[in-house]
Amino acid sequence: MLKRLTRALVFAPFACVHSTFVVIGKRDSAPPGFSLIGSPPADDVLTLRLALAQSNIQGLQDAVYDISTPGGSRYGQYLTQAQVDEYVVPSAETLDQVNTWLAASNLKASPLNSAGDWISVGMTVAQANSLLAADFSTFQIAGTNKTVIRTLSYSLPSALQKSIHWIHPTISFPNSNRPAALSRIKNTSSVTSARPQMVSLSANCQGLSSWNPACLQELYGIPSTSPNPAAPAAHVFGVSGFSNDFTNERDLRTFLETYRPDINPNTTFDFLSVDDGINNQLPADAGEDGNSNIQYAIALATGVPVTFVSTGTLPNALLTEMLDEANYLLSLEQPPQTLLNTAFVGVESEVFEGVIYTPQMAISLCNAYAQLAARGVSLIVPTGVFGSGGIPALPGCLPYDPPFPATCPFVTAVGGTEFDATQNQTEETPLKTSGGGFSSLFARPKYQDAAVPAWLAATNNTHSTAFNVSGRAIPDLSAISMLDFIFEQRLFNFSQTPQFSAAIFASMVALLNSERIAAGKPGLGFLNPLIYQHGDAFKDFTTGSITGCNSGGFNATAGWDPVSGFGSPSYPKLLKIIQDL
Ligand SMILES: *[C@@H]1O[C@H](CO)[C@@H](O)[C@H](O)[C@H]1NC(C)=O
Ligand SMILES: *[C@@H]1O[C@H](CO)[C@@H](O)[C@H](O)[C@H]1NC(C)=O
Ligand SMILES: *[C@@H]1O[C@H](CO)[C@@H](O)[C@H](O)[C@H]1NC(C)=O
Ligand SMILES: *[C@@H]1O[C@H](CO)[C@@H](O)[C@H](O)[C@H]1NC(C)=O
Ligand SMILES: *[C@@H]1O[C@H](CO)[C@@H](O)[C@H](O)[C@H]1NC(C)=O
Ligand SMILES: *[C@@H]1O[C@H](CO)[C@@H](O)[C@H](O)[C@H]1NC(C)=O
Ligand SMILES: *[C@@H]1O[C@H](CO)[C@@H](O)[C@H](O)[C@H]1NC(C)=O
Ligand SMILES: *[C@@H]1O[C@H](CO)[C@@H](O)[C@H](O)[C@H]1NC(C)=O
């Protein structure tokens, strides 16, 4: 494909595209934390990245369902990247149009991946301002001397609108204002006795407000031994880190000494760097996500090799960090069979209003996740902490506003539960603030064609005008959202965060994938078709609810619901199912 692109570039005839400009993306102002300091020199060179129209996304999606649906003739027959590329390579017409447009300004593109649907073009600020009807300016990040060059609006000739979906960096700014970790976590106090008895758990796991590996092993039946001790490297569990969210090795060791005294405390992780991502070991630079995700991945997925994938920040925005990570993993001969991504891009309304990302950017990332699914990757993401509604702090917070990328149909979206003795809970229950609902961006995938209409019927379609009932619905399942972890050598707990739920479930999937590979079978790949065939492998919650700003929220019902999906996972039940496949 690289050849095809190059040839088109060289032989494209000189031509002018005479057409009107169409705005592709715009925002009213820079996000908080960035201030306009002026215009960059007109001859400064920008490296722009262009997402081109992919030729056959429907074909890719059909292939993903064929190879991910148990019982189908192609189940488990994952594709090579060359096979995937046949679906995503731009059409000859798209390439011609783009190359002709660039050649008219003496510009040339270089492909950034093997399919050539993601390309890079260097051009001066003056050329970019004129080609894109933009106003590229310099913005300073508050409290630093770092600057980024962005525009608040950009356009394309209307004739190119179908061929070029979006361009970066333009309107999306880096994730500069990550809240300081300590502002969100509290020291734990020691566990006190005299709390209510929690159903069917040993004495060690009574009275908890926050969970640990041993008690999660009990609660969900997770084994404490490796399913594949002979060939551990046959399967890799990837844990993603974005926006400088690092993981500290000394904290990991303390965590293992405290919570997994039965395994080698020297157990650590491999490291992959994307876009010059690092894993700084300065204690204060550890991230709460980076630390807790790695600590649970290694403590729960016993014996599975874990790789921390760190993606660099500048000149990225969070969504393009994720896209770069996906493209990088797709370029590997064997991507990690299990992948955890707990970063939160935003709620869909932010995508729609173009405040942060255009809808097409979210669709591009979801298409990249479909490619990972085609390669046999089980990708697990959390549903966020905003319940059924949008982000309360945003003006005009929308009543039903689900989080992205959880709404992408090719990820497994995990919501949160709680089980807190300090609240006198004796049973696991759905977390009120766990994200759930219906996408306005992605249509309902066919694996939900039984579960979701059943829920709609059970609730008499009472909400059918409040949200788009034909959208992809989340979550798929739920798990405990309150965990103990080590941060700067101290024990913390951090409650009610479905990011933990995703880490727990991803660790269980890593063990299941290891079981499959130890048995000489392919990994499980994209999980949702399997999950929706086996809703009874999960503990159903029929009470509890989620709420959100300006909305009535959702109540739990029997079977799948937008509160907790199918409920919380049982490892023994899932193991039995995957052994029979
Ligand atoms: C920015 O640069 C100035 C001059 O080099 C320096 O004095 C200042 O400490 C820098 N500020 C930060 C936040 O790095
Ligand atoms: C946590 O406890 C340590 C001592 O164990 C103390 O130094 C620190 O200030 C506490 N942090 C918070 C956020 O309370
Ligand atoms: C977790 O932190 C909360 C808030 O600081 C505290 O009330 C609770 O007791 C802690 N849980 C455990 C198990 O220490
Ligand atoms: C862990 O590493 C240390 C230092 O390399 C070594 O002394 C110790 O024996 C190791 N522990 C185990 C259980 O392998
Ligand atoms: C839990 O139960 C005890 C004993 O009945 C009661 O004193 C306490 O207030 C209850 N706590 C909560 C959070 O409901
Ligand atoms: C509802 O979702 C479907 C599928 O994504 C879409 O085609 C349709 O336009 C949406 N309708 C509204 C009113 O948003
Ligand atoms: C739906 O309608 C049926 C029949 O009228 C009724 O029995 C049921 O309680 C209703 N369910 C809800 C959630 O309103
Ligand atoms: C959820 O249940 C409560 C109590 O039965 C009811 O008042 C509320 O209207 C229900 N909410 C929805 C969205 O159905």
XYZ file of C-alpha atoms and ligand atoms in Angstrom:
693
model
C 0.000 0.000 0.000
C 2.908 2.222 0.700
C 3.938 1.690 -2.895
C 0.539 2.686 -4.181
C 0.559 5.905 -2.195
C 4.045 6.843 -3.316
C 3.259 6.184 -6.941
C 0.153 8.308 -6.756
C 2.155 11.095 -5.188
C 4.766 11.098 -7.896
C 2.491 10.899 -10.912
C -0.426 12.988 -9.686
C -1.118 15.652 -12.288
C -0.941 19.259 -11.218
C -4.460 20.484 -10.644
C -6.287 23.108 -8.693
C -9.310 22.191 -6.643
C -11.847 24.925 -7.257
C -14.452 24.654 -4.589
C -15.759 26.346 -1.518
C -14.366 25.666 1.947
C -16.283 23.613 4.483
C -15.497 23.947 8.192
C -14.212 20.586 9.469
C -13.618 21.525 13.090
C -13.906 24.615 15.246
C -14.003 25.695 18.856
C -14.790 29.053 20.467
C -11.634 29.346 22.536
C -8.627 27.427 23.778
C -9.342 25.117 26.748
C -8.562 26.293 30.305
C -4.841 26.257 30.984
C -3.825 27.518 27.518
C -3.306 31.166 26.617
C -2.807 32.709 23.212
C 0.626 34.329 22.995
C 0.857 35.193 19.314
C 1.424 33.877 15.811
C 4.277 31.531 14.954
C 6.682 32.653 12.157
C 4.988 32.083 8.780
C 7.819 29.806 7.617
C 7.796 27.531 10.701
C 7.114 23.979 9.579
C 4.090 22.118 10.948
C 3.789 18.357 10.678
C 0.118 17.690 10.118
C -1.465 14.270 10.225
C -4.452 13.520 8.018
C -7.051 10.791 8.525
C -8.197 9.644 5.069
C -11.472 7.886 4.285
C -11.091 4.133 4.684
C -12.407 2.039 1.826
C -14.449 -0.678 3.508
C -15.202 -0.206 7.206
C -18.433 -2.187 6.871
C -16.395 -5.120 5.538
C -13.973 -4.805 8.467
C -16.831 -4.760 10.977
C -18.478 -7.791 9.360
C -15.143 -9.630 9.516
C -14.751 -8.725 13.213
C -18.173 -10.204 14.015
C -17.420 -13.344 11.959
C -14.196 -14.086 13.794
C -15.404 -13.025 17.254
C -18.753 -14.807 17.443
C -18.513 -18.247 19.087
C -20.171 -20.874 16.937
C -19.299 -19.157 13.667
C -17.144 -20.967 11.112
C -14.381 -18.360 11.314
C -14.356 -18.056 15.127
C -10.835 -17.318 16.385
C -9.337 -16.939 12.889
C -7.843 -13.530 13.492
C -6.517 -11.468 10.607
C -2.978 -10.356 9.845
C -2.435 -6.632 9.517
C -2.034 -7.101 5.754
C -5.544 -8.604 5.663
C -6.892 -5.795 7.846
C -5.251 -3.222 5.579
C -7.343 -4.402 2.645
C -10.393 -2.985 4.449
C -8.893 0.287 5.620
C -6.682 1.302 2.679
C -8.128 4.465 1.098
C -9.680 4.072 -2.344
C -7.628 5.030 -5.412
C -10.003 7.959 -5.893
C -9.411 9.237 -2.360
C -5.645 8.978 -2.795
C -5.784 10.740 -6.159
C -7.823 13.606 -4.788
C -5.626 14.118 -1.755
C -2.364 13.813 -3.657
C -3.536 16.174 -6.380
C -4.535 18.750 -3.785
C -1.172 18.476 -2.018
C 0.859 18.428 -5.248
C -0.744 21.711 -6.277
C 1.194 23.252 -3.364
C 4.295 21.138 -4.013
C 3.564 19.078 -0.915
C 4.008 15.354 -0.391
C 2.515 12.985 2.128
C 4.225 10.126 3.944
C 2.171 7.189 5.199
C 2.156 6.680 8.989
C 0.864 3.116 8.892
C 0.916 0.200 6.474
C -2.564 0.924 5.075
C -1.747 4.569 4.329
C -5.063 5.869 5.718
C -3.150 7.947 8.298
C -0.597 10.190 6.611
C 1.746 12.975 7.554
C 2.432 16.167 5.599
C 4.991 18.834 6.479
C 4.039 22.378 5.485
C 4.765 25.908 6.623
C 2.385 27.810 8.878
C 1.585 30.085 5.928
C 0.729 27.113 3.698
C -1.399 25.503 6.426
C -3.284 28.765 7.056
C -4.057 29.099 3.381
C -4.773 25.439 2.504
C -7.021 24.961 5.541
C -8.466 28.481 5.891
C -7.014 28.353 9.402
C -5.258 30.678 11.828
C -2.488 28.632 13.440
C -1.390 30.402 16.629
C 0.938 29.801 19.553
C -0.638 28.876 22.910
C 1.271 28.623 26.167
C 0.474 25.954 28.749
C -0.152 27.679 32.107
C 2.622 27.229 34.645
C 5.146 26.030 32.063
C 7.243 27.414 29.255
C 5.764 24.867 26.887
C 3.827 26.044 23.888
C 1.684 24.329 21.305
C 0.596 25.514 17.879
C -3.107 25.107 17.258
C -5.925 26.765 15.317
C -9.431 27.360 16.620
C -10.959 26.456 13.279
C -9.987 24.726 10.048
C -11.673 23.974 6.753
C -11.204 21.928 3.603
C -12.330 22.471 0.024
C -15.762 20.833 -0.163
C -14.537 18.441 -2.870
C -12.135 16.926 -0.325
C -14.584 16.630 2.551
C -15.352 12.984 1.836
C -11.687 12.029 1.375
C -10.109 13.688 4.428
C -11.965 13.096 7.687
C -9.862 15.240 10.014
C -6.428 16.738 10.545
C -4.246 16.911 13.653
C -2.905 19.002 15.325
C -5.600 21.593 14.666
C -8.381 22.157 17.226
C -7.582 19.420 19.791
C -5.233 20.490 22.567
C -3.032 18.247 24.728
C -4.332 16.919 28.021
C -2.321 19.450 30.053
C -4.405 19.832 33.148
C -4.354 16.338 34.590
C -5.417 16.838 38.208
C -2.668 16.262 40.764
C -2.960 12.670 41.901
C -3.061 13.493 45.598
C -6.077 15.713 45.196
C -8.103 12.642 44.330
C -6.879 10.032 46.754
C -7.023 9.700 50.497
C -4.956 7.772 53.022
C -6.740 4.654 54.136
C -7.597 4.003 57.696
C -7.197 0.502 59.026
C -10.022 -1.989 58.711
C -12.202 -2.103 61.799
C -14.110 -5.094 63.044
C -17.759 -5.298 64.085
C -19.087 -4.666 60.610
C -21.915 -6.682 59.101
C -21.124 -10.127 57.738
C -20.648 -10.047 53.991
C -22.238 -12.891 52.194
C -20.109 -15.994 51.579
C -16.697 -14.470 52.209
C -13.947 -15.541 54.568
C -13.109 -13.710 57.799
C -10.220 -11.851 56.112
C -12.632 -10.222 53.698
C -15.215 -9.106 56.236
C -15.689 -5.453 57.054
C -14.097 -4.017 53.911
C -14.852 -0.674 52.396
C -12.166 -1.142 49.815
C -10.991 -4.337 48.104
C -7.657 -6.076 47.639
C -6.395 -8.902 45.412
C -7.022 -11.785 47.834
C -10.612 -10.736 48.508
C -11.288 -10.161 44.798
C -9.953 -13.670 44.122
C -12.533 -14.912 46.634
C -15.391 -12.744 45.405
C -15.033 -13.586 41.706
C -13.360 -17.007 41.965
C -10.128 -15.787 40.361
C -7.312 -18.391 40.563
C -4.053 -17.534 42.329
C -1.861 -19.699 40.105
C -0.731 -19.216 36.535
C -2.771 -20.988 33.866
C 0.246 -21.151 31.562
C 3.430 -21.563 33.647
C 5.308 -23.387 30.877
C 5.139 -20.703 28.198
C 4.287 -17.426 29.907
C 5.481 -15.234 27.061
C 2.957 -16.793 24.662
C 0.477 -14.232 25.871
C 0.934 -10.580 26.759
C -1.359 -8.371 28.833
C -0.902 -4.731 27.750
C -1.686 -1.916 30.195
C -1.980 1.519 28.576
C -0.617 4.741 30.036
C -1.522 8.086 28.447
C -0.731 11.728 29.202
C 2.261 11.005 31.453
C 0.411 8.649 33.717
C 3.363 6.602 34.964
C 3.716 3.472 37.000
C 6.249 3.216 39.809
C 8.240 -0.009 40.265
C 9.007 0.500 43.935
C 5.326 1.031 44.718
C 4.533 -2.127 42.742
C 7.024 -4.146 44.790
C 5.539 -2.858 48.082
C 2.072 -3.705 46.809
C 3.097 -7.268 45.919
C 4.880 -7.748 49.260
C 1.720 -6.570 51.036
C -0.955 -8.257 48.957
C 0.619 -11.173 47.110
C 3.182 -12.588 49.570
C 2.834 -15.895 47.725
C 4.424 -14.569 44.486
C 7.887 -13.180 43.776
C 7.884 -9.504 44.824
C 10.409 -8.860 42.046
C 7.714 -9.548 39.452
C 7.626 -6.549 37.168
C 6.507 -5.474 33.711
C 7.946 -4.891 30.260
C 7.847 -1.441 28.762
C 6.831 -0.218 25.308
C 7.191 3.420 24.317
C 4.924 5.058 21.729
C 5.635 8.648 20.575
C 8.610 8.874 22.963
C 6.443 7.979 25.962
C 8.460 7.409 29.114
C 7.935 5.800 32.504
C 9.580 8.240 34.864
C 10.409 6.621 38.232
C 10.310 9.829 40.284
C 7.914 8.853 43.106
C 5.819 12.007 42.764
C 5.369 11.448 39.037
C 3.575 8.154 39.469
C -0.045 8.314 38.351
C -2.934 6.886 40.274
C -4.150 5.074 37.154
C -0.657 3.946 36.191
C 0.048 2.579 39.668
C -3.281 0.947 40.406
C -3.644 -0.571 36.925
C -0.215 -2.230 36.982
C -0.540 -3.313 40.626
C -3.830 -5.115 39.923
C -2.747 -6.446 36.519
C 0.273 -8.167 38.062
C -1.402 -9.175 41.335
C -4.547 -10.633 39.731
C -3.324 -11.980 36.352
C -0.917 -14.368 38.095
C 1.957 -15.422 35.857
C 0.805 -13.432 32.809
C 3.556 -11.171 31.401
C 2.400 -7.562 31.672
C 3.617 -4.795 29.356
C 3.167 -1.128 30.199
C 2.551 0.858 27.003
C 3.338 4.544 27.594
C 2.303 7.041 24.911
C 3.928 10.500 24.842
C 1.886 13.665 25.173
C 3.089 16.470 22.908
C 2.007 17.283 20.206
C -0.845 14.926 20.898
C -4.297 15.267 22.363
C -5.585 12.338 24.434
C -7.650 10.913 21.579
C -4.715 11.022 19.164
C -2.484 9.462 21.823
C -4.915 6.556 21.843
C -4.960 6.427 18.054
C -1.155 6.387 17.954
C -1.078 3.595 20.530
C -3.575 1.563 18.480
C -1.618 2.088 15.245
C 1.600 1.138 16.996
C 0.116 -2.068 18.433
C -1.394 -2.892 15.018
C 2.093 -2.653 13.511
C 3.312 -5.486 15.777
C 3.309 -9.005 14.422
C 1.558 -10.090 17.633
C -0.212 -7.298 19.534
C -0.989 -7.961 23.242
C -3.966 -10.356 23.299
C -5.418 -8.498 26.282
C -5.353 -4.689 26.450
C -6.540 -2.357 29.210
C -7.195 1.337 28.523
C -8.608 3.295 31.461
C -8.142 6.846 30.127
C -11.303 8.919 29.851
C -11.658 10.889 26.610
C -14.926 12.627 27.390
C -18.673 12.394 27.081
C -20.244 12.180 23.644
C -21.691 15.700 23.748
C -18.176 17.107 23.840
C -17.515 15.190 20.663
C -20.682 16.454 19.031
C -20.241 20.066 19.841
C -16.698 19.858 18.626
C -15.522 21.333 21.918
C -12.694 18.852 22.041
C -13.002 16.404 19.167
C -15.059 16.108 16.029
C -17.344 13.059 15.798
C -15.183 11.816 12.948
C -12.185 11.668 15.305
C -14.103 9.401 17.673
C -15.183 7.259 14.715
C -11.553 6.965 13.543
C -10.435 5.756 16.976
C -13.314 3.290 17.102
C -12.330 2.032 13.620
C -8.786 1.501 14.936
C -10.256 -0.480 17.828
C -12.208 -2.563 15.287
C -8.844 -3.300 13.652
C -7.403 -4.410 17.006
C -10.480 -6.636 17.388
C -9.777 -8.117 13.941
C -6.216 -8.868 15.083
C -7.571 -10.782 18.111
C -7.144 -8.200 20.870
C -9.546 -8.185 23.856
C -9.813 -4.463 24.679
C -11.311 -3.489 28.048
C -12.331 0.099 28.993
C -14.253 1.631 31.942
C -17.525 3.585 31.650
C -16.470 6.582 33.751
C -17.972 8.266 36.798
C -20.785 10.426 35.492
C -23.709 8.012 35.746
C -26.367 8.398 33.062
C -25.607 12.066 32.456
C -22.837 14.335 31.346
C -20.075 16.008 33.297
C -21.850 18.022 36.029
C -19.220 20.777 35.978
C -19.879 21.540 32.309
C -22.414 24.257 31.551
C -25.531 22.805 29.966
C -24.686 19.314 31.198
C -26.832 16.983 29.095
C -29.215 14.501 30.723
C -28.183 11.366 28.826
C -24.609 11.633 27.728
C -22.516 8.443 27.731
C -18.703 8.366 27.803
C -16.410 7.709 24.855
C -14.514 5.427 24.092
C -16.781 3.136 26.160
C -19.537 3.615 23.535
C -17.342 2.272 20.729
C -19.013 -1.051 19.784
C -15.616 -2.833 19.560
C -14.554 -2.436 23.186
C -15.822 -4.198 26.299
C -17.208 -1.461 28.582
C -17.034 -2.161 32.306
C -19.138 -0.282 34.871
C -18.661 -0.113 38.639
C -20.144 -1.859 41.659
C -19.610 -1.325 45.369
C -19.583 -3.597 48.360
C -18.881 -1.405 51.340
C -19.234 -2.648 54.899
C -19.041 0.899 56.252
C -22.333 1.485 54.449
C -23.684 -1.743 55.953
C -23.692 -3.407 52.542
C -23.719 -7.187 52.692
C -24.008 -7.725 48.932
C -22.325 -6.257 45.887
C -24.541 -3.561 44.311
C -24.293 -1.257 41.279
C -22.519 2.027 41.871
C -24.841 5.037 41.513
C -22.274 7.133 39.658
C -21.170 4.424 37.209
C -21.486 5.436 33.564
C -24.244 3.864 31.494
C -26.617 4.632 28.656
C -27.024 4.813 24.900
C -24.686 6.213 22.270
C -25.815 8.890 19.876
C -22.726 8.296 17.741
C -22.580 4.518 17.268
C -25.501 2.333 16.245
C -26.506 -0.712 18.265
C -24.189 -3.597 17.332
C -25.874 -6.863 16.441
C -24.541 -8.662 19.526
C -26.942 -6.431 21.514
C -29.961 -7.195 19.315
C -31.563 -9.471 21.924
C -30.413 -7.993 25.240
C -31.179 -4.338 24.650
C -34.670 -4.675 23.110
C -35.510 -7.027 26.004
C -34.581 -4.270 28.465
C -36.514 -1.666 26.447
C -39.579 -3.885 26.491
C -39.230 -4.592 30.224
C -39.200 -0.862 30.951
C -42.067 -0.262 28.500
C -39.833 2.037 26.433
C -40.468 4.808 28.937
C -37.309 6.617 27.936
C -37.561 6.258 24.201
C -37.756 9.988 23.574
C -35.033 10.932 26.054
C -32.176 9.173 24.307
C -31.455 7.297 21.116
C -32.626 3.743 21.830
C -30.998 2.479 18.621
C -27.508 3.424 19.851
C -24.764 1.150 21.220
C -25.694 0.640 24.899
C -23.253 0.428 27.823
C -22.007 -1.064 30.112
C -21.488 -4.677 29.062
C -20.734 -5.808 32.620
C -19.593 -4.409 35.974
C -17.125 -5.121 38.762
C -15.900 -3.741 42.103
C -14.839 -0.089 41.897
C -13.075 0.467 45.220
C -9.539 -0.812 45.701
C -6.518 -0.441 47.948
C -3.281 0.455 46.190
C 0.179 1.788 46.958
C 1.154 5.304 45.945
C 4.390 6.966 47.039
C 4.982 3.994 49.354
C 1.748 4.556 51.240
C -1.486 2.656 51.231
C -4.350 4.500 49.635
C -7.843 3.608 48.696
C -9.664 5.285 45.911
C -13.333 4.615 45.802
C -16.086 4.284 43.278
C -14.039 4.436 40.119
C -15.034 2.090 37.273
C -11.447 2.386 36.047
C -10.659 -0.153 38.810
C -13.520 -2.319 37.601
C -11.977 -2.400 34.126
C -8.558 -3.328 35.575
C -10.086 -6.213 37.526
C -12.017 -7.580 34.563
C -9.069 -7.138 32.174
C -6.928 -9.187 34.588
C -9.540 -11.948 34.542
C -9.594 -11.835 30.733
C -5.791 -12.041 30.687
C -6.012 -15.277 32.712
C -8.728 -16.627 30.402
C -6.664 -15.759 27.320
C -3.701 -17.556 28.902
C -5.895 -20.593 29.495
C -6.888 -20.628 25.829
C -3.342 -20.238 24.602
C -2.059 -22.912 27.034
C -4.678 -25.248 25.527
C -3.318 -24.570 22.025
C -6.350 -22.468 21.053
C -6.478 -18.875 19.817
C -7.093 -16.108 22.371
C -10.618 -14.810 22.919
C -10.221 -11.630 20.847
C -13.126 -9.190 20.890
C -15.264 -10.421 23.797
C -18.723 -8.903 23.420
C -20.332 -11.483 21.118
C -19.237 -14.161 23.645
C -20.443 -12.097 26.631
C -23.875 -11.475 25.087
C -24.259 -15.225 24.377
C -23.479 -15.981 28.031
C -25.102 -13.301 30.181
C -25.565 -15.984 32.849
C -21.806 -16.067 33.505
C -22.368 -12.789 35.353
C -24.124 -12.069 38.625
C -27.246 -10.104 37.733
C -28.164 -7.083 39.855
C -31.896 -6.426 39.922
C -31.790 -3.553 42.395
C -29.827 -0.320 42.283
C -29.764 2.550 39.843
C -27.584 5.177 38.223
C -28.396 8.850 37.932
C -26.859 11.810 36.180
C -27.311 15.529 35.814
C -30.792 16.619 34.734
C -31.937 13.038 34.230
C -34.032 10.373 35.891
C -31.275 7.867 35.207
C -31.840 4.129 34.936
C -33.001 1.419 37.338
C -31.518 -2.075 37.378
C -33.784 -4.826 36.046
C -33.525 -8.590 35.609
C -31.080 -9.373 32.785
C -28.957 -6.834 30.914
C -29.577 -3.182 31.839
C -27.778 0.143 31.316
C -26.967 0.237 35.049
C -24.580 -2.709 35.361
C -24.820 -4.547 32.017
C -25.061 -8.278 32.772
C -23.596 -7.737 36.265
C -20.350 -8.921 37.815
C -18.193 -11.725 36.389
C -17.736 -15.253 37.723
C -14.325 -16.622 36.732
C -15.301 -20.295 37.149
C -18.353 -19.829 34.908
C -16.360 -17.952 32.257
C -13.601 -20.577 32.402
C -16.093 -23.385 31.812
C -17.507 -21.511 28.807
C -14.152 -20.809 27.171
C -12.897 -24.350 27.765
C -15.873 -25.667 25.803
C -15.260 -23.370 22.819
C 10.467 29.694 32.016
O 11.638 30.233 31.479
C 12.212 31.254 32.301
C 13.374 31.887 31.549
O 14.170 30.888 30.977
C 12.622 30.645 33.644
O 13.163 31.650 34.466
C 11.397 30.046 34.292
O 11.779 29.385 35.484
C 10.717 29.054 33.389
N 9.467 28.645 33.982
C 9.090 27.377 34.093
C 7.785 27.136 34.761
O 9.750 26.444 33.664
C -1.044 10.189 54.665
O -0.354 9.662 55.779
C 0.980 10.090 55.885
C 1.606 9.411 57.116
O 1.352 8.059 57.095
C 1.051 11.605 56.004
O 2.392 12.024 56.015
C 0.334 12.224 54.803
O 0.283 13.613 54.938
C -1.084 11.689 54.675
N -1.661 12.183 53.434
C -2.905 12.581 53.353
C -3.372 13.012 52.006
O -3.658 12.591 54.306
C -10.798 4.236 52.476
O -10.797 5.631 52.578
C -11.959 6.167 53.178
C -11.873 7.671 53.088
O -10.675 8.122 53.573
C -12.077 5.643 54.613
O -13.263 6.143 55.190
C -12.113 4.133 54.582
O -12.125 3.616 55.885
C -10.914 3.585 53.839
N -11.049 2.155 53.708
C -10.162 1.288 54.200
C -10.387 -0.132 53.928
O -9.193 1.653 54.813
C 14.515 -10.174 44.260
O 15.592 -9.383 43.799
C 16.604 -9.210 44.803
C 17.632 -8.226 44.292
O 17.987 -8.567 42.987
C 17.215 -10.575 45.144
O 18.185 -10.416 46.145
C 16.112 -11.481 45.651
O 16.628 -12.786 45.872
C 14.963 -11.557 44.648
N 13.860 -12.296 45.255
C 13.335 -13.375 44.697
C 12.237 -14.043 45.464
O 13.658 -13.797 43.604
C -24.861 0.519 59.983
O -25.512 -0.215 61.002
C -25.228 0.226 62.305
C -25.846 -0.745 63.301
O -27.176 -0.970 62.962
C -25.707 1.661 62.472
O -25.388 2.132 63.741
C -25.037 2.541 61.422
O -25.538 3.833 61.464
C -25.253 1.976 60.027
N -24.434 2.713 59.069
C -24.899 3.181 57.922
C -23.933 3.919 57.054
O -26.041 3.014 57.562
C -29.998 7.302 16.461
O -28.917 6.432 16.248
C -28.857 5.919 14.934
C -27.721 4.948 14.907
O -26.554 5.507 15.412
C -28.693 7.046 13.944
O -28.693 6.536 12.650
C -29.793 8.050 14.123
O -29.565 9.155 13.300
C -29.882 8.492 15.553
N -31.023 9.356 15.728
C -30.980 10.458 16.429
C -32.273 11.216 16.531
O -29.973 10.829 17.012
C -44.745 -2.277 31.924
O -46.091 -2.569 31.585
C -46.576 -3.765 32.197
C -47.974 -4.034 31.646
O -48.730 -2.853 31.626
C -46.596 -3.599 33.716
O -47.045 -4.781 34.324
C -45.179 -3.293 34.167
O -45.162 -3.031 35.570
C -44.611 -2.097 33.431
N -43.220 -1.970 33.787
C -42.660 -0.794 34.092
C -41.202 -0.830 34.457
O -43.261 0.252 34.081
C -36.643 3.952 39.325
O -37.346 3.435 40.432
C -37.853 4.448 41.295
C -38.449 3.759 42.515
O -39.255 2.692 42.137
C -38.868 5.283 40.536
O -39.378 6.306 41.363
C -38.179 5.903 39.339
O -39.076 6.601 38.546
C -37.507 4.831 38.488
N -36.706 5.479 37.491
C -36.744 5.150 36.225
C -35.842 5.929 35.334
O -37.438 4.264 35.805
